[in-house]
Short mmCIF file of N, CA and C in Angstrom, two decimals:
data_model
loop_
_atom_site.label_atom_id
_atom_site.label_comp_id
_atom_site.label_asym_id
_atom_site.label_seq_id
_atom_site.Cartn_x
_atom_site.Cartn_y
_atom_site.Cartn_z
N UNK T 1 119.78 99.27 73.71
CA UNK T 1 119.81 97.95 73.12
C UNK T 1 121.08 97.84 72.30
N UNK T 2 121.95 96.89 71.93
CA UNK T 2 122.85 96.38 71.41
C UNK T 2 122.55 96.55 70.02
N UNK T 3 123.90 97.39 68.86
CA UNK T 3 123.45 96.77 67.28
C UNK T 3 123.16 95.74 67.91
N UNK T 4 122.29 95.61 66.88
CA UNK T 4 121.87 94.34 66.13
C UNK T 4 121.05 93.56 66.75
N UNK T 5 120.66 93.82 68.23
CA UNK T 5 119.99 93.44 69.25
C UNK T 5 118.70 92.91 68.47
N UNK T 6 117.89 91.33 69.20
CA UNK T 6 116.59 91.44 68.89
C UNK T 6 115.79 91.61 69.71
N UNK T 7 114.60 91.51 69.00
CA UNK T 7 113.49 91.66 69.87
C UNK T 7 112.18 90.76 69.52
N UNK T 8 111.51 90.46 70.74
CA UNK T 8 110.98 89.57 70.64
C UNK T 8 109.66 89.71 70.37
N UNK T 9 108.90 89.24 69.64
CA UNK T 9 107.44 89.76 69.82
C UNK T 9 106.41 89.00 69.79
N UNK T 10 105.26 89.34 71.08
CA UNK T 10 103.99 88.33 71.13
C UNK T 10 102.95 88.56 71.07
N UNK T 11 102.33 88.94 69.45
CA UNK T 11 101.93 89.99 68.93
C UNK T 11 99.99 89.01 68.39
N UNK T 12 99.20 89.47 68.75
CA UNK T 12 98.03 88.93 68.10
C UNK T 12 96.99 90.46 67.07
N UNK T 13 97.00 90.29 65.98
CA UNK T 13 96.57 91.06 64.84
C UNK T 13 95.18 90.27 64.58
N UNK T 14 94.47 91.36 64.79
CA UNK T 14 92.81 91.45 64.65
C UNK T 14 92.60 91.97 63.23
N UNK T 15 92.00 91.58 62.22
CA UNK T 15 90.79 92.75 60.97
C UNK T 15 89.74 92.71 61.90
N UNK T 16 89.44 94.41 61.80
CA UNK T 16 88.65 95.70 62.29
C UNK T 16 87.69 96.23 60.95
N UNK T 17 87.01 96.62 61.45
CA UNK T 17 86.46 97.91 60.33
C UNK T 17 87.70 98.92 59.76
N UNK T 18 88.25 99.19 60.26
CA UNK T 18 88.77 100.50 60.32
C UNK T 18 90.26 99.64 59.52
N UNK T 19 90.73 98.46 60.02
CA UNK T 19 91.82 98.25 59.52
C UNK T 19 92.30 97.33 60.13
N UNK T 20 93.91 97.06 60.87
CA UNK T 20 94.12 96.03 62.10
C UNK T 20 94.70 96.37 63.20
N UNK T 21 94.33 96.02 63.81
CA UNK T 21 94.42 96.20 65.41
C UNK T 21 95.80 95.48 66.04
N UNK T 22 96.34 95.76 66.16
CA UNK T 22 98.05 94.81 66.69
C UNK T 22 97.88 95.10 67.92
N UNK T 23 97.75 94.19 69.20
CA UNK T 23 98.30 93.78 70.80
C UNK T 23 98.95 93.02 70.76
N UNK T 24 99.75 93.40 71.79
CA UNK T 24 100.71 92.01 72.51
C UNK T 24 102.00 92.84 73.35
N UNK T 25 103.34 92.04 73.61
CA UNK T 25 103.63 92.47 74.28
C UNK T 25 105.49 92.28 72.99
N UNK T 26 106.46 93.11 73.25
CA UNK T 26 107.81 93.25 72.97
C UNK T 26 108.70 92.92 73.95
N UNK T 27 109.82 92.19 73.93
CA UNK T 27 110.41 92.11 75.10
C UNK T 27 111.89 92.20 74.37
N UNK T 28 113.03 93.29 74.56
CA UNK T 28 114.65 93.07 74.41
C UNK T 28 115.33 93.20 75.56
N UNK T 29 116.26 93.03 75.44
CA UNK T 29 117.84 93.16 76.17
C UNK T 29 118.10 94.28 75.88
N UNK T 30 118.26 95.35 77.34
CA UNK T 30 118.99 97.04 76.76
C UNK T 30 120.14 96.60 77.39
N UNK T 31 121.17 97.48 76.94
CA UNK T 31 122.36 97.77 77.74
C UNK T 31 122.65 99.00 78.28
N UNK T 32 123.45 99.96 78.75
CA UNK T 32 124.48 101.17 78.84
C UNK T 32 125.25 101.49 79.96
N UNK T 33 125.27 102.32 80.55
CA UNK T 33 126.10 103.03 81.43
C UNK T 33 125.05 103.30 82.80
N UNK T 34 125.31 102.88 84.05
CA UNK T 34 124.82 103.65 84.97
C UNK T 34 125.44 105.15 85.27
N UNK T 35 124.24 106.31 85.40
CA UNK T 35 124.21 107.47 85.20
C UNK T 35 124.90 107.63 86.43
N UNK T 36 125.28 107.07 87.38
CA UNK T 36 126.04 107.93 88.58
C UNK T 36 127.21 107.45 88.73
N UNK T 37 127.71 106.04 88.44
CA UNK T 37 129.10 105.27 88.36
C UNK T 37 129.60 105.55 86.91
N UNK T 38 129.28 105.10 86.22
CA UNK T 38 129.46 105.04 84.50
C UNK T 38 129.84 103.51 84.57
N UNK T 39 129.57 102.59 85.49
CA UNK T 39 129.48 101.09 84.99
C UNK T 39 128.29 100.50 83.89
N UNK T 40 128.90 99.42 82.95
CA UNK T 40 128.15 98.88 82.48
C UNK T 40 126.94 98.48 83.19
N UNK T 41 125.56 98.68 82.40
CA UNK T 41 124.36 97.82 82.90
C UNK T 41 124.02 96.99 82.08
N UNK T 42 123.55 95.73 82.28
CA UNK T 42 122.12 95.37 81.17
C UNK T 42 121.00 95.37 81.87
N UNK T 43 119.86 94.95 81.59
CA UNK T 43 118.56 95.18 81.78
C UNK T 43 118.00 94.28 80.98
N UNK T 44 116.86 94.22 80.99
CA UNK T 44 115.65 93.05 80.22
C UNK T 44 114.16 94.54 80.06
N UNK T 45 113.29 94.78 79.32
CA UNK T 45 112.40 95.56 78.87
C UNK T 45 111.44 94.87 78.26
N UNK T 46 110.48 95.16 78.96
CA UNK T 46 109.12 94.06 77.69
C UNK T 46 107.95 95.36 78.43
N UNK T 47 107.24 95.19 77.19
CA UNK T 47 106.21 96.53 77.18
C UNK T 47 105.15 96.17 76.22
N UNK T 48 103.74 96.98 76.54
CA UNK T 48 102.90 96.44 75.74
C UNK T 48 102.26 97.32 74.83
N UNK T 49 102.06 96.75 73.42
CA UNK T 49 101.90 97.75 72.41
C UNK T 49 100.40 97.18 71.97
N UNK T 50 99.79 98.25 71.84
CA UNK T 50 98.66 98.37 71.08
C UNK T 50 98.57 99.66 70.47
N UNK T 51 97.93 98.91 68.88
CA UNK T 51 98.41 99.72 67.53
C UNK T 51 97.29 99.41 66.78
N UNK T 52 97.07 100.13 66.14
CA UNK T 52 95.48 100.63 64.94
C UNK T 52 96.28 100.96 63.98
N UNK T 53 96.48 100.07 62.58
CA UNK T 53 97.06 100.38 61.62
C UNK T 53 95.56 100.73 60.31
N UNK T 54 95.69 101.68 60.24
CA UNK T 54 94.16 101.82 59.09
C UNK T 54 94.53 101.55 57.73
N UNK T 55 93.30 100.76 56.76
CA UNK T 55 93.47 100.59 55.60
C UNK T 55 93.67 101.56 54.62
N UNK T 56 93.90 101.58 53.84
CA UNK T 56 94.11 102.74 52.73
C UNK T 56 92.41 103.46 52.04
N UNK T 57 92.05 104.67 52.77
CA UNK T 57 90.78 105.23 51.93
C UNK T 57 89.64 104.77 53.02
N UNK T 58 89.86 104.17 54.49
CA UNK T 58 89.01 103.85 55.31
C UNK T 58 88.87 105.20 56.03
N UNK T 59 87.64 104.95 56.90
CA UNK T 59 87.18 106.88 56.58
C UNK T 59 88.49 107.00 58.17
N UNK T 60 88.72 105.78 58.57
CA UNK T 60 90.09 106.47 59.66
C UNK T 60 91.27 106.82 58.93
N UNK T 61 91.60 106.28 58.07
CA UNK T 61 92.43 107.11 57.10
C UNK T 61 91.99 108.37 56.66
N UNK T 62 90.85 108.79 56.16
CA UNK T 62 90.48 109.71 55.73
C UNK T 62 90.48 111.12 56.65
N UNK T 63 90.19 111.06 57.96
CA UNK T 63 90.03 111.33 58.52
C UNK T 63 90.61 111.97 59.77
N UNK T 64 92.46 111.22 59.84
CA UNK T 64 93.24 111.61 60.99
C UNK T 64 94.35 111.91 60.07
N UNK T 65 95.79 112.82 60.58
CA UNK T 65 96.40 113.67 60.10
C UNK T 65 97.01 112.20 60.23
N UNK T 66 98.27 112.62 59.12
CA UNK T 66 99.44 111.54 59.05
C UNK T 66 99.97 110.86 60.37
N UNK T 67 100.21 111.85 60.77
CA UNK T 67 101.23 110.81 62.05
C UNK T 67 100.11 110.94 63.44
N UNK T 68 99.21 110.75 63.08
CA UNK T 68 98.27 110.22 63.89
C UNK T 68 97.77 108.79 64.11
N UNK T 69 97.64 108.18 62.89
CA UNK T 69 97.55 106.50 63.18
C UNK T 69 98.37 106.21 62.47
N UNK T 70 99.17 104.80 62.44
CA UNK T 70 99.79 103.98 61.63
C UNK T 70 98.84 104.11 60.27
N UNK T 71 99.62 103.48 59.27
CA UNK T 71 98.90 102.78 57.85
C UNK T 71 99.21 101.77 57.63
N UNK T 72 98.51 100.76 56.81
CA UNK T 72 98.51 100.15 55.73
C UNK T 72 99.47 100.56 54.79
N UNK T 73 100.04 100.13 54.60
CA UNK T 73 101.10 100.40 52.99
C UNK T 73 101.03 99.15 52.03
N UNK T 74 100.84 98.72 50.84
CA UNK T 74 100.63 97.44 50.07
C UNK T 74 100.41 96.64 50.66
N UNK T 75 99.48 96.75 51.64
CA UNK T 75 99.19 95.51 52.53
C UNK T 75 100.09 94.52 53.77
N UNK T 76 101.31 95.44 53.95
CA UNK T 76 102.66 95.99 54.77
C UNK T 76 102.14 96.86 55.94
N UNK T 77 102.26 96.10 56.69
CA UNK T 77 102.80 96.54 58.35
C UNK T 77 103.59 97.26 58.79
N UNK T 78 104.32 97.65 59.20
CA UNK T 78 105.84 98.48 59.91
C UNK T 78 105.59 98.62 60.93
N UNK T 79 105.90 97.31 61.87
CA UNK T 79 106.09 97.67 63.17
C UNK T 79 107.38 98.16 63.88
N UNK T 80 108.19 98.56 63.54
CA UNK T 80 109.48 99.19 63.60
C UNK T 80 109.42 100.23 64.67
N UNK T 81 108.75 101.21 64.18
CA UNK T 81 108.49 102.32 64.60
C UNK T 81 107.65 102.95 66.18
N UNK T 82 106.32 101.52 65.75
CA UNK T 82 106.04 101.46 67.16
C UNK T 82 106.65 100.62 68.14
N UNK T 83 107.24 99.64 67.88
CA UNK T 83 107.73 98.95 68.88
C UNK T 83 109.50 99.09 69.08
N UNK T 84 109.93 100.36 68.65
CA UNK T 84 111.13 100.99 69.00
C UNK T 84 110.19 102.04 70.03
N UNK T 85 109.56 102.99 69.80
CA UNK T 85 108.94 104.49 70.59
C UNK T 85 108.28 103.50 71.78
N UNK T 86 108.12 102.61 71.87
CA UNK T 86 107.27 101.95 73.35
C UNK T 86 108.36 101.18 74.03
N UNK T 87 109.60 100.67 73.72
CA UNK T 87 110.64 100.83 74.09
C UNK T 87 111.45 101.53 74.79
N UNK T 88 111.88 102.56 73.82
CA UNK T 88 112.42 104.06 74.75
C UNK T 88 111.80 104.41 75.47
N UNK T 89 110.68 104.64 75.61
CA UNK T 89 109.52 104.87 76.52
C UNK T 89 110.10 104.45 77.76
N UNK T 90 109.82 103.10 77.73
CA UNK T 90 109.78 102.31 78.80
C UNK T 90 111.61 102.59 79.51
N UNK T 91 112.23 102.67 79.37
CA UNK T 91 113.63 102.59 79.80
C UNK T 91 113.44 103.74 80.38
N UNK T 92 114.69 103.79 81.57
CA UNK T 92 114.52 104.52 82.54
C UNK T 92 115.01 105.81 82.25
N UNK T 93 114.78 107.09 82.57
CA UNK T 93 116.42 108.12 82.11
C UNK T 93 116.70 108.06 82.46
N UNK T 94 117.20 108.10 83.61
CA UNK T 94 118.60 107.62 84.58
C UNK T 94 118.59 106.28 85.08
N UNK T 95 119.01 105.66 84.23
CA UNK T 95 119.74 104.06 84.80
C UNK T 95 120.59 104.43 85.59
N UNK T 96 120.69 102.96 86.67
CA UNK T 96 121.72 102.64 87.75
C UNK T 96 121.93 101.39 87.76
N UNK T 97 122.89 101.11 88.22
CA UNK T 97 123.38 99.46 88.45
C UNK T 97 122.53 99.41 89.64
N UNK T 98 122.55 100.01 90.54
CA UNK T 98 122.46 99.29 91.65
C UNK T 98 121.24 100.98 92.35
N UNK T 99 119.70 100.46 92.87
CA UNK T 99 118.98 101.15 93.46
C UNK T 99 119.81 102.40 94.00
N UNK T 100 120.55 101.93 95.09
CA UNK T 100 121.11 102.91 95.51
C UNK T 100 122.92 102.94 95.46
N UNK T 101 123.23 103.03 94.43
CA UNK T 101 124.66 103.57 93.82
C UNK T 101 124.83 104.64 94.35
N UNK T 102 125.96 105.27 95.03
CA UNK T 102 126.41 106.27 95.38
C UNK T 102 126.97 106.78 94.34
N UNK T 103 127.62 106.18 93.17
CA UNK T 103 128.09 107.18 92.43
C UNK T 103 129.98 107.80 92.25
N UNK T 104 130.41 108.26 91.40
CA UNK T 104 131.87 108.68 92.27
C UNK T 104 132.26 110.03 93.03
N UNK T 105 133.31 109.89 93.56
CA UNK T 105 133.93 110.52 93.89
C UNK T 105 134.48 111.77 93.64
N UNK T 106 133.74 112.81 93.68
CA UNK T 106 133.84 114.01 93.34
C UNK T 106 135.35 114.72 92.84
N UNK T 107 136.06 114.50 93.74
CA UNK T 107 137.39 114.82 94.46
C UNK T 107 138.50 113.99 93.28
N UNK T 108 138.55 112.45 93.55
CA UNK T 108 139.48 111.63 92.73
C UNK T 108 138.96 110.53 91.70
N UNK T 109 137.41 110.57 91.49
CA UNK T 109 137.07 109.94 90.46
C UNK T 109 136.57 108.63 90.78
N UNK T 110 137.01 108.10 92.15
CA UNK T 110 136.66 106.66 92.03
C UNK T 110 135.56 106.23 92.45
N UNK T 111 135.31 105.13 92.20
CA UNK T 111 133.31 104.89 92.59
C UNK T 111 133.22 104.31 94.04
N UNK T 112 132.17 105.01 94.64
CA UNK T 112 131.98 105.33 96.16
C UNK T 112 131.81 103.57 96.71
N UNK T 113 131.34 102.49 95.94
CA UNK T 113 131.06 101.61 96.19
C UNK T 113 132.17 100.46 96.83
N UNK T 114 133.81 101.05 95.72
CA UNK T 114 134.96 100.59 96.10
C UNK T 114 136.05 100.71 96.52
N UNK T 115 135.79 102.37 97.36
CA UNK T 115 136.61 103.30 97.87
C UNK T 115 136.16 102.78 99.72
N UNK T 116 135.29 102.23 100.27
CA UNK T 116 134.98 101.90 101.08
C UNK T 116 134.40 103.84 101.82
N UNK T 117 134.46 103.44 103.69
CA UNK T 117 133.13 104.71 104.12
C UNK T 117 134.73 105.49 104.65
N UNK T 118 136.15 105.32 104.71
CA UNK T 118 136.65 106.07 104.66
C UNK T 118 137.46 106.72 104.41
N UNK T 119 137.30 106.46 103.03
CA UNK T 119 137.27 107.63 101.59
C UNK T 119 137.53 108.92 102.04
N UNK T 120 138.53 109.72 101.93
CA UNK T 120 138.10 111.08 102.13
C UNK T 120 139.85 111.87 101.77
N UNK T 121 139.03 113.25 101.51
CA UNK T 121 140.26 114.02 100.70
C UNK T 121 140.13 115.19 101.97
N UNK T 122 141.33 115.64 102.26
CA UNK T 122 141.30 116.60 103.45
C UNK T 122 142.11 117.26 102.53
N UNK T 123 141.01 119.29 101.94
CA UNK T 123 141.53 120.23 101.68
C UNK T 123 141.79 120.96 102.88
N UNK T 124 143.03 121.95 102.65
CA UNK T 124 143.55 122.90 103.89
C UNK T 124 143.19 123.65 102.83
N UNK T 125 142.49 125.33 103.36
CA UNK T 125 142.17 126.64 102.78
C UNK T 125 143.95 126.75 102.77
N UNK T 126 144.58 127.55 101.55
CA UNK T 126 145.87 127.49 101.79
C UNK T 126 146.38 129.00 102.71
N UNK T 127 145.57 129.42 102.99
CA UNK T 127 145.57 130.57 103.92
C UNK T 127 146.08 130.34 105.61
N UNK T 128 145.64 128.75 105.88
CA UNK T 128 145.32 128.00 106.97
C UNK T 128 147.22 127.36 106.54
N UNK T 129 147.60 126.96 105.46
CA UNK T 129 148.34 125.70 105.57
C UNK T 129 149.78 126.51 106.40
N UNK T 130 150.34 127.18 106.88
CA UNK T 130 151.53 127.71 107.55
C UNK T 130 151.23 127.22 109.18
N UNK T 131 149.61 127.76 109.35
CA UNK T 131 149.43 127.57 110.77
C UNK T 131 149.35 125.79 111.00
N UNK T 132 148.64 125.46 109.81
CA UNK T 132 148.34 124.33 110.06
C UNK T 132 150.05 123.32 110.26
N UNK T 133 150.89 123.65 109.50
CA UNK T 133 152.68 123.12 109.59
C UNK T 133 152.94 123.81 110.88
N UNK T 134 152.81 124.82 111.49
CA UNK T 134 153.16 125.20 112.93
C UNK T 134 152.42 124.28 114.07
N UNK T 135 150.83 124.14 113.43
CA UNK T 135 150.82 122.78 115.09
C UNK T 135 150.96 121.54 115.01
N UNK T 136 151.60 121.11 113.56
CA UNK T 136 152.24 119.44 113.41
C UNK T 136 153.30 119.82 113.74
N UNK T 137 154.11 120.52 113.77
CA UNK T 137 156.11 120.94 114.05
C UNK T 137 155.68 120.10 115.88
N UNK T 138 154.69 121.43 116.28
CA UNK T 138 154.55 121.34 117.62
C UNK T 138 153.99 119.98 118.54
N UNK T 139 153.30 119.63 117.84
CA UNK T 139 152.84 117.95 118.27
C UNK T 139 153.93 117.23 118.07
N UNK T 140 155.17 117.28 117.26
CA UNK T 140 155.64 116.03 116.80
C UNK T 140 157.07 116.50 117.98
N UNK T 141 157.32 117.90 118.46
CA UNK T 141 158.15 118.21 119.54
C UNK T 141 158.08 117.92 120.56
N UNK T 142 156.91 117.67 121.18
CA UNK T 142 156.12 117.12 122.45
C UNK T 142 156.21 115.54 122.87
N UNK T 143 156.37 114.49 121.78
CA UNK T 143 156.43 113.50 121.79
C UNK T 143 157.77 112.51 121.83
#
């Protein structure tokens, strides 16, 4: 996602016994790099969060280790936290521009997409390259 990027949220908050209940859904704009070209991508991400924030001294507070449920704090929310981690989540690890990106060019770097299909680097083993100058001498005598 972009500094400063937003995000959108379509969020409906329930009181529970236990505390409040947050559903709905997040939706931003990511950006970065496709992993096999290194071209820019963007993307669009929307994901759905459901969250149990417990009151302060409710026996689900009492009861689950810290970073087990959200809290209550002065009557303060922080959805930050979950709706960044359901985010990353959701994004791919290896982005691509394109399903099937070939990627670059091993050899000279350039991306397979704009090098066209015949692209190609012809190594001589340099063991080969004397014989190989003896049958171009000889082809080009013949002609």
């Amino acid at each position: 996602m972009p500094d400063g990027g937003e995000v959108e949220l379509d969020l409906l908050t329930e009181s529970v016994v236990e505390g409040v209940l947050v559903s709905g859904t997040a939706y931003a704009k990511v950006t970065g790099d496709c992993s096999r070209c290194l071209e820019p991508i963007a993307d669009e991400v929307e994901v759905r969060i459901t969250e149990l924030y417990a009151w302060p001294d409710s026996t689900t507070d009492e009861t689950t280790d810290e970073d087990e449920v959200s809290r209550i704090v002065n009557d303060l929310i922080d959805l930050e936290p979950v709706v960044r981690d359901a985010i990353v989540l959701a994004l791919p690890q290896a982005p691509l521009c394109e399903p099937d990106c070939k990627g670059l060019c091993s050899e000279c770097g350039g991306r397979w997409a704009e090098l066209g299909p015949d692209h190609g680097h012809e190594t001589i083993d340099p063991r080969w390259a004397a014989l190989q100058e003896r049958f171009s001498d000889d082809n080009n005598e013949e002609k």
